[in-house]
Amino acid sequence: VELAKESGSRQKAVASLEVEMEKGVRAADARMSTHEDEIDAMKRELETKSDKETAKRMQKHLDTCASKASVGELEMAMKSGLNKAEASSVERHEIAIDKIGQNTERIIVLEETQEK
């Protein structure tokens, strides 16, 4: 009888222990699931930050390229302005040379008429 009681109480203790173990396993699973969710959230946040950093780097590169393009456009505009100024200067120089030639001819003609 005592063996039966002992056996029954052992079975109850084992069942109780199994219930406790099951509770512990479920609690551990719940904590693990919570940690996995937190890890996933951190991964998404990290990817978002990484994407933002990439976007910032690309924007900076784009700004640099735009600046270079603006400098190139400015350089072309300056060269064009210089070419126009040079052409205008050459034209004025040629006009001045022509006037000098005309004035020289007049002087020669005047000198010849005075000598006569």
Short mmCIF file of N, CA and C in Angstrom, two decimals, residues 24-38:
data_model
loop_
_atom_site.label_atom_id
_atom_site.label_comp_id
_atom_site.label_asym_id
_atom_site.label_seq_id
_atom_site.Cartn_x
_atom_site.Cartn_y
_atom_site.Cartn_z
N GLY A 24 7.81 26.68 -17.92
CA GLY A 24 9.12 27.29 -18.13
C GLY A 24 9.49 27.35 -19.60
N VAL A 25 9.21 26.25 -20.32
CA VAL A 25 9.51 26.20 -21.75
C VAL A 25 8.68 27.23 -22.50
N ARG A 26 7.37 27.32 -22.15
CA ARG A 26 6.51 28.31 -22.81
C ARG A 26 6.98 29.73 -22.51
N ALA A 27 7.38 29.98 -21.27
CA ALA A 27 7.88 31.31 -20.89
C ALA A 27 9.16 31.62 -21.66
N ALA A 28 10.06 30.63 -21.77
CA ALA A 28 11.31 30.82 -22.52
C ALA A 28 11.01 31.06 -23.99
N ASP A 29 10.06 30.32 -24.55
CA ASP A 29 9.66 30.53 -25.95
C ASP A 29 9.09 31.93 -26.15
N ALA A 30 8.28 32.37 -25.19
CA ALA A 30 7.69 33.71 -25.29
C ALA A 30 8.79 34.77 -25.24
N ARG A 31 9.78 34.60 -24.32
CA ARG A 31 10.89 35.55 -24.24
C ARG A 31 11.71 35.52 -25.52
N MET A 32 11.95 34.32 -26.04
CA MET A 32 12.72 34.18 -27.28
C MET A 32 11.99 34.85 -28.43
N SER A 33 10.68 34.67 -28.50
CA SER A 33 9.88 35.29 -29.55
C SER A 33 9.95 36.82 -29.43
N THR A 34 9.87 37.32 -28.19
CA THR A 34 9.96 38.76 -27.96
C THR A 34 11.33 39.28 -28.39
N HIS A 35 12.38 38.56 -28.04
CA HIS A 35 13.73 38.97 -28.45
C HIS A 35 13.89 38.94 -29.96
N GLU A 36 13.33 37.93 -30.61
CA GLU A 36 13.40 37.86 -32.07
C GLU A 36 12.68 39.04 -32.70
N ASP A 37 11.51 39.40 -32.13
CA ASP A 37 10.77 40.57 -32.64
C ASP A 37 11.60 41.84 -32.47
N GLU A 38 12.25 41.97 -31.30
CA GLU A 38 13.09 43.14 -31.05
C GLU A 38 14.27 43.17 -32.03
#
